[in-house]
Amino acid sequence: MPITPATETHSSTNDAAPAILLELVDEKGVTIGTAEKLAAHQAPGRLHRAFSVFLFDEQGRLLLQQRALGKYHSPGVWSNTCCGHPYPGEAPFAAAARRTYEELGVSPSLLAEAGTVRYNHPDPASGLVEQEFNHLFVGLVQTPLAPDPEEVAEAAFVTAQELAERHARDTFSAWFMTVLDAARPAVRELTGPAAGW
C-alpha cells in the first residue's frame, strides 16, 4: 500500500504521524479553517468538506463497498463506492479520484460532478457525527478491482433492485441514502432509464 497523507497515520514506520486535517466550511461551502479529523467528527460535529463517489459498470450496476472492520468510523457497514475528505486546499474532484484508487485500486474511466448535499448524521454505534458539505461524483469503472483490505472488507456490483433488497437486510452507513438520493439525477443521466435508478 502506498504511503500517502491519508494512510500515513496507519504506517508502522511512522511513529509520530502528523494529524490529518479536514477543511471546515460554512453553510455555503466556503472554507473557514481546518480541524483534526477525529475532532471534527466528535459530537456535535463541525461542518467540513467531504466527497462521495458512485461508480457504475457498463451494465449500470452500482459498485458498493463494505467498510473494513478496522476503520474507526462506521466499520463493517455497506456504503457507496468511495467517500472521504479532501485535504485542506485539495480539489474535491482530485480527492475523489485519489481515494477511489487508494481504497479500490481502480481509476474511474469517467468521473463527473453531480452536485453537493449538506447533512448532519449521527452514528449511534460510535457516537461520532457526520456534519458534512458533501461533493458528489458519478462515473464508470471498467477495470478489475484491487481493494485495500485495510479500507474495504468487500465490494459488490448491484442493480437498483438488488440494492433495495440488500439495504433492507444489511447495515448501511448513516449517510448512504442521503448521498444516493442527492446524486440520483446524475446517476440516471449516466446509466439511462433502463437501469432503474
Tab-separated table of C-alpha atoms in Angstrom:
chain	number	residue	atom	x	y	z
A	1	MET	CA	0.000	0.000	0.000
A	2	PRO	CA	1.467	3.377	-0.943
A	3	ILE	CA	2.080	5.792	1.912
A	4	THR	CA	0.063	8.968	1.403
A	5	PRO	CA	-1.132	11.591	3.886
A	6	ALA	CA	-4.361	9.574	4.171
A	7	THR	CA	-2.592	6.340	5.113
A	8	GLU	CA	0.437	7.776	6.877
A	9	THR	CA	-1.070	7.504	10.364
A	10	HIS	CA	-1.517	3.761	9.865
A	11	SER	CA	2.075	3.167	8.763
A	12	SER	CA	4.169	1.126	11.174
A	13	THR	CA	7.291	3.004	10.013
A	14	ASN	CA	5.944	6.371	11.131
A	15	ASP	CA	5.735	6.595	14.909
A	16	ALA	CA	4.978	10.318	15.078
A	17	ALA	CA	2.499	10.706	12.232
A	18	PRO	CA	1.042	14.168	11.746
A	19	ALA	CA	-2.643	14.721	12.366
A	20	ILE	CA	-4.950	14.538	9.347
A	21	LEU	CA	-6.679	17.873	8.896
A	22	LEU	CA	-10.083	18.468	7.335
A	23	GLU	CA	-11.322	21.654	5.718
A	24	LEU	CA	-14.037	23.372	7.780
A	25	VAL	CA	-16.679	25.205	5.741
A	26	ASP	CA	-19.681	27.453	6.256
A	27	GLU	CA	-23.215	26.602	5.096
A	28	LYS	CA	-22.360	27.755	1.562
A	29	GLY	CA	-19.278	25.542	1.352
A	30	VAL	CA	-16.786	28.389	1.777
A	31	THR	CA	-13.612	27.348	3.610
A	32	ILE	CA	-13.334	28.893	7.087
A	33	GLY	CA	-10.490	26.891	8.649
A	34	THR	CA	-9.265	23.393	9.484
A	35	ALA	CA	-9.755	20.824	12.234
A	36	GLU	CA	-8.205	17.475	13.121
A	37	LYS	CA	-10.201	14.631	11.535
A	38	LEU	CA	-11.447	12.867	14.677
A	39	ALA	CA	-12.189	16.147	16.483
A	40	ALA	CA	-14.344	17.302	13.550
A	41	HIS	CA	-16.458	14.136	13.885
A	42	GLN	CA	-16.968	14.254	17.664
A	43	ALA	CA	-20.424	15.410	18.792
A	44	PRO	CA	-21.916	17.786	17.905
A	45	GLY	CA	-19.590	17.682	14.864
A	46	ARG	CA	-18.087	20.522	12.861
A	47	LEU	CA	-19.212	21.203	9.307
A	48	HIS	CA	-16.463	20.071	6.940
A	49	ARG	CA	-15.882	19.337	3.266
A	50	ALA	CA	-16.356	15.748	2.086
A	51	PHE	CA	-16.983	13.825	-1.114
A	52	SER	CA	-18.969	10.760	-2.181
A	53	VAL	CA	-18.347	8.706	-5.325
A	54	PHE	CA	-20.825	6.437	-7.134
A	55	LEU	CA	-19.201	4.280	-9.815
A	56	PHE	CA	-21.128	2.009	-12.181
A	57	ASP	CA	-20.135	-0.784	-14.525
A	58	GLU	CA	-21.196	-0.971	-18.168
A	59	GLN	CA	-24.408	-2.801	-17.166
A	60	GLY	CA	-25.483	0.119	-14.965
A	61	ARG	CA	-24.754	-1.685	-11.686
A	62	LEU	CA	-23.559	0.381	-8.703
A	63	LEU	CA	-20.285	-0.532	-7.015
A	64	LEU	CA	-20.792	-0.768	-3.245
A	65	GLN	CA	-18.111	-1.260	-0.652
A	66	GLN	CA	-18.289	-2.737	2.818
A	67	ARG	CA	-16.058	-0.642	5.045
A	68	ALA	CA	-13.201	-2.534	6.685
A	69	LEU	CA	-13.753	-3.705	10.260
A	70	GLY	CA	-10.667	-1.805	11.419
A	71	LYS	CA	-11.982	1.635	10.460
A	72	TYR	CA	-12.638	3.945	13.426
A	73	HIS	CA	-15.851	5.332	11.905
A	74	SER	CA	-18.722	3.103	10.686
A	75	PRO	CA	-16.695	-0.129	10.436
A	76	GLY	CA	-18.258	-3.099	8.664
A	77	VAL	CA	-21.190	-1.215	7.132
A	78	TRP	CA	-22.011	-1.044	3.439
A	79	SER	CA	-21.764	2.279	1.657
A	80	ASN	CA	-21.274	3.950	-1.702
A	81	THR	CA	-18.255	3.244	-3.898
A	82	CYS	CA	-15.963	5.631	-2.054
A	83	CYS	CA	-16.252	8.570	0.310
A	84	GLY	CA	-13.833	10.714	2.231
A	85	HIS	CA	-12.407	14.167	2.793
A	86	PRO	CA	-10.178	16.357	0.647
A	87	TYR	CA	-7.009	17.613	2.274
A	88	PRO	CA	-7.121	21.356	3.003
A	89	GLY	CA	-6.727	23.092	-0.340
A	90	GLU	CA	-7.226	19.889	-2.385
A	91	ALA	CA	-9.947	19.994	-5.056
A	92	PRO	CA	-12.812	17.597	-4.240
A	93	PHE	CA	-12.570	16.066	-7.740
A	94	ALA	CA	-8.872	15.274	-7.221
A	95	ALA	CA	-9.579	13.859	-3.750
A	96	ALA	CA	-12.376	11.642	-5.095
A	97	ALA	CA	-10.138	10.199	-7.809
A	98	ARG	CA	-7.229	9.747	-5.382
A	99	ARG	CA	-9.223	7.942	-2.698
A	100	THR	CA	-11.031	5.721	-5.204
A	101	TYR	CA	-7.627	4.463	-6.326
A	102	GLU	CA	-6.258	4.180	-2.770
A	103	GLU	CA	-9.267	2.232	-1.495
A	104	LEU	CA	-10.295	0.141	-4.516
A	105	GLY	CA	-7.214	0.084	-6.743
A	106	VAL	CA	-9.057	1.493	-9.763
A	107	SER	CA	-9.148	4.793	-11.584
A	108	PRO	CA	-12.579	5.698	-12.961
A	109	SER	CA	-12.765	5.759	-16.757
A	110	LEU	CA	-15.246	8.621	-16.322
A	111	LEU	CA	-15.826	10.827	-13.285
A	112	ALA	CA	-18.260	13.753	-13.289
A	113	GLU	CA	-19.533	16.207	-10.714
A	114	ALA	CA	-23.069	15.514	-9.503
A	115	GLY	CA	-23.806	18.442	-7.182
A	116	THR	CA	-23.478	18.874	-3.424
A	117	VAL	CA	-25.528	17.976	-0.370
A	118	ARG	CA	-25.286	19.148	3.229
A	119	TYR	CA	-26.295	16.809	6.052
A	120	ASN	CA	-25.964	16.058	9.747
A	121	HIS	CA	-25.958	12.322	10.510
A	122	PRO	CA	-25.052	10.995	13.965
A	123	ASP	CA	-23.680	7.445	14.047
A	124	PRO	CA	-25.337	5.737	17.042
A	125	ALA	CA	-22.762	2.935	17.154
A	126	SER	CA	-19.693	5.163	17.518
A	127	GLY	CA	-21.201	8.388	18.852
A	128	LEU	CA	-19.473	10.272	16.026
A	129	VAL	CA	-21.305	12.818	13.877
A	130	GLU	CA	-21.143	13.460	10.139
A	131	GLN	CA	-21.638	17.199	9.676
A	132	GLU	CA	-20.700	17.407	6.030
A	133	PHE	CA	-20.849	19.607	2.968
A	134	ASN	CA	-20.524	16.748	0.509
A	135	HIS	CA	-19.402	16.994	-3.131
A	136	LEU	CA	-20.980	14.216	-5.209
A	137	PHE	CA	-19.414	12.406	-8.174
A	138	VAL	CA	-20.682	9.729	-10.547
A	139	GLY	CA	-18.687	7.717	-13.017
A	140	LEU	CA	-17.745	4.459	-14.674
A	141	VAL	CA	-15.328	1.722	-13.696
A	142	GLN	CA	-14.112	-0.641	-16.411
A	143	THR	CA	-11.083	-2.344	-14.845
A	144	PRO	CA	-10.825	-5.105	-12.216
A	145	LEU	CA	-10.871	-4.008	-8.579
A	146	ALA	CA	-7.898	-4.400	-6.239
A	147	PRO	CA	-9.313	-3.306	-2.846
A	148	ASP	CA	-7.023	-2.357	0.028
A	149	PRO	CA	-8.110	-4.709	2.878
A	150	GLU	CA	-7.343	-2.019	5.460
A	151	GLU	CA	-10.045	0.118	3.839
A	152	VAL	CA	-12.509	-2.291	2.209
A	153	ALA	CA	-13.804	-5.590	3.596
A	154	GLU	CA	-15.815	-6.499	0.494
A	155	ALA	CA	-17.085	-4.949	-2.735
A	156	ALA	CA	-20.135	-5.769	-4.844
A	157	PHE	CA	-21.847	-4.527	-8.004
A	158	VAL	CA	-25.630	-4.289	-7.567
A	159	THR	CA	-28.644	-3.402	-9.670
A	160	ALA	CA	-31.208	-0.945	-8.294
A	161	GLN	CA	-33.403	-3.893	-7.256
A	162	GLU	CA	-30.519	-5.750	-5.621
A	163	LEU	CA	-29.607	-2.587	-3.709
A	164	ALA	CA	-33.166	-2.306	-2.367
A	165	GLU	CA	-33.020	-5.921	-1.165
A	166	ARG	CA	-29.561	-5.524	0.360
A	167	HIS	CA	-30.495	-2.222	2.027
A	168	ALA	CA	-33.470	-3.946	3.684
A	169	ARG	CA	-31.333	-6.680	5.249
A	170	ASP	CA	-27.802	-5.281	5.713
A	171	THR	CA	-26.434	-2.343	7.691
A	172	PHE	CA	-25.531	0.704	5.611
A	173	SER	CA	-23.721	3.908	6.522
A	174	ALA	CA	-25.858	6.626	8.085
A	175	TRP	CA	-25.207	8.927	5.130
A	176	PHE	CA	-25.735	6.436	2.294
A	177	MET	CA	-29.353	7.157	1.319
A	178	THR	CA	-28.869	10.916	1.676
A	179	VAL	CA	-25.966	10.997	-0.763
A	180	LEU	CA	-27.538	8.486	-3.164
A	181	ASP	CA	-30.815	10.415	-3.316
A	182	ALA	CA	-28.936	13.678	-3.922
A	183	ALA	CA	-26.898	12.067	-6.722
A	184	ARG	CA	-29.855	10.303	-8.406
A	185	PRO	CA	-30.414	12.869	-11.209
A	186	ALA	CA	-26.784	12.487	-12.320
A	187	VAL	CA	-26.933	8.706	-11.809
A	188	ARG	CA	-29.989	8.461	-14.082
A	189	GLU	CA	-28.309	10.616	-16.708
A	190	LEU	CA	-25.222	8.376	-16.608
A	191	THR	CA	-26.932	4.971	-16.546
A	192	GLY	CA	-30.064	5.656	-18.595
A	193	PRO	CA	-33.715	4.873	-17.750
A	194	ALA	CA	-33.395	1.104	-18.257
A	195	ALA	CA	-31.069	0.760	-15.236
A	196	GLY	CA	-33.909	1.788	-12.906
A	197	TRP	CA	-32.036	4.265	-10.716
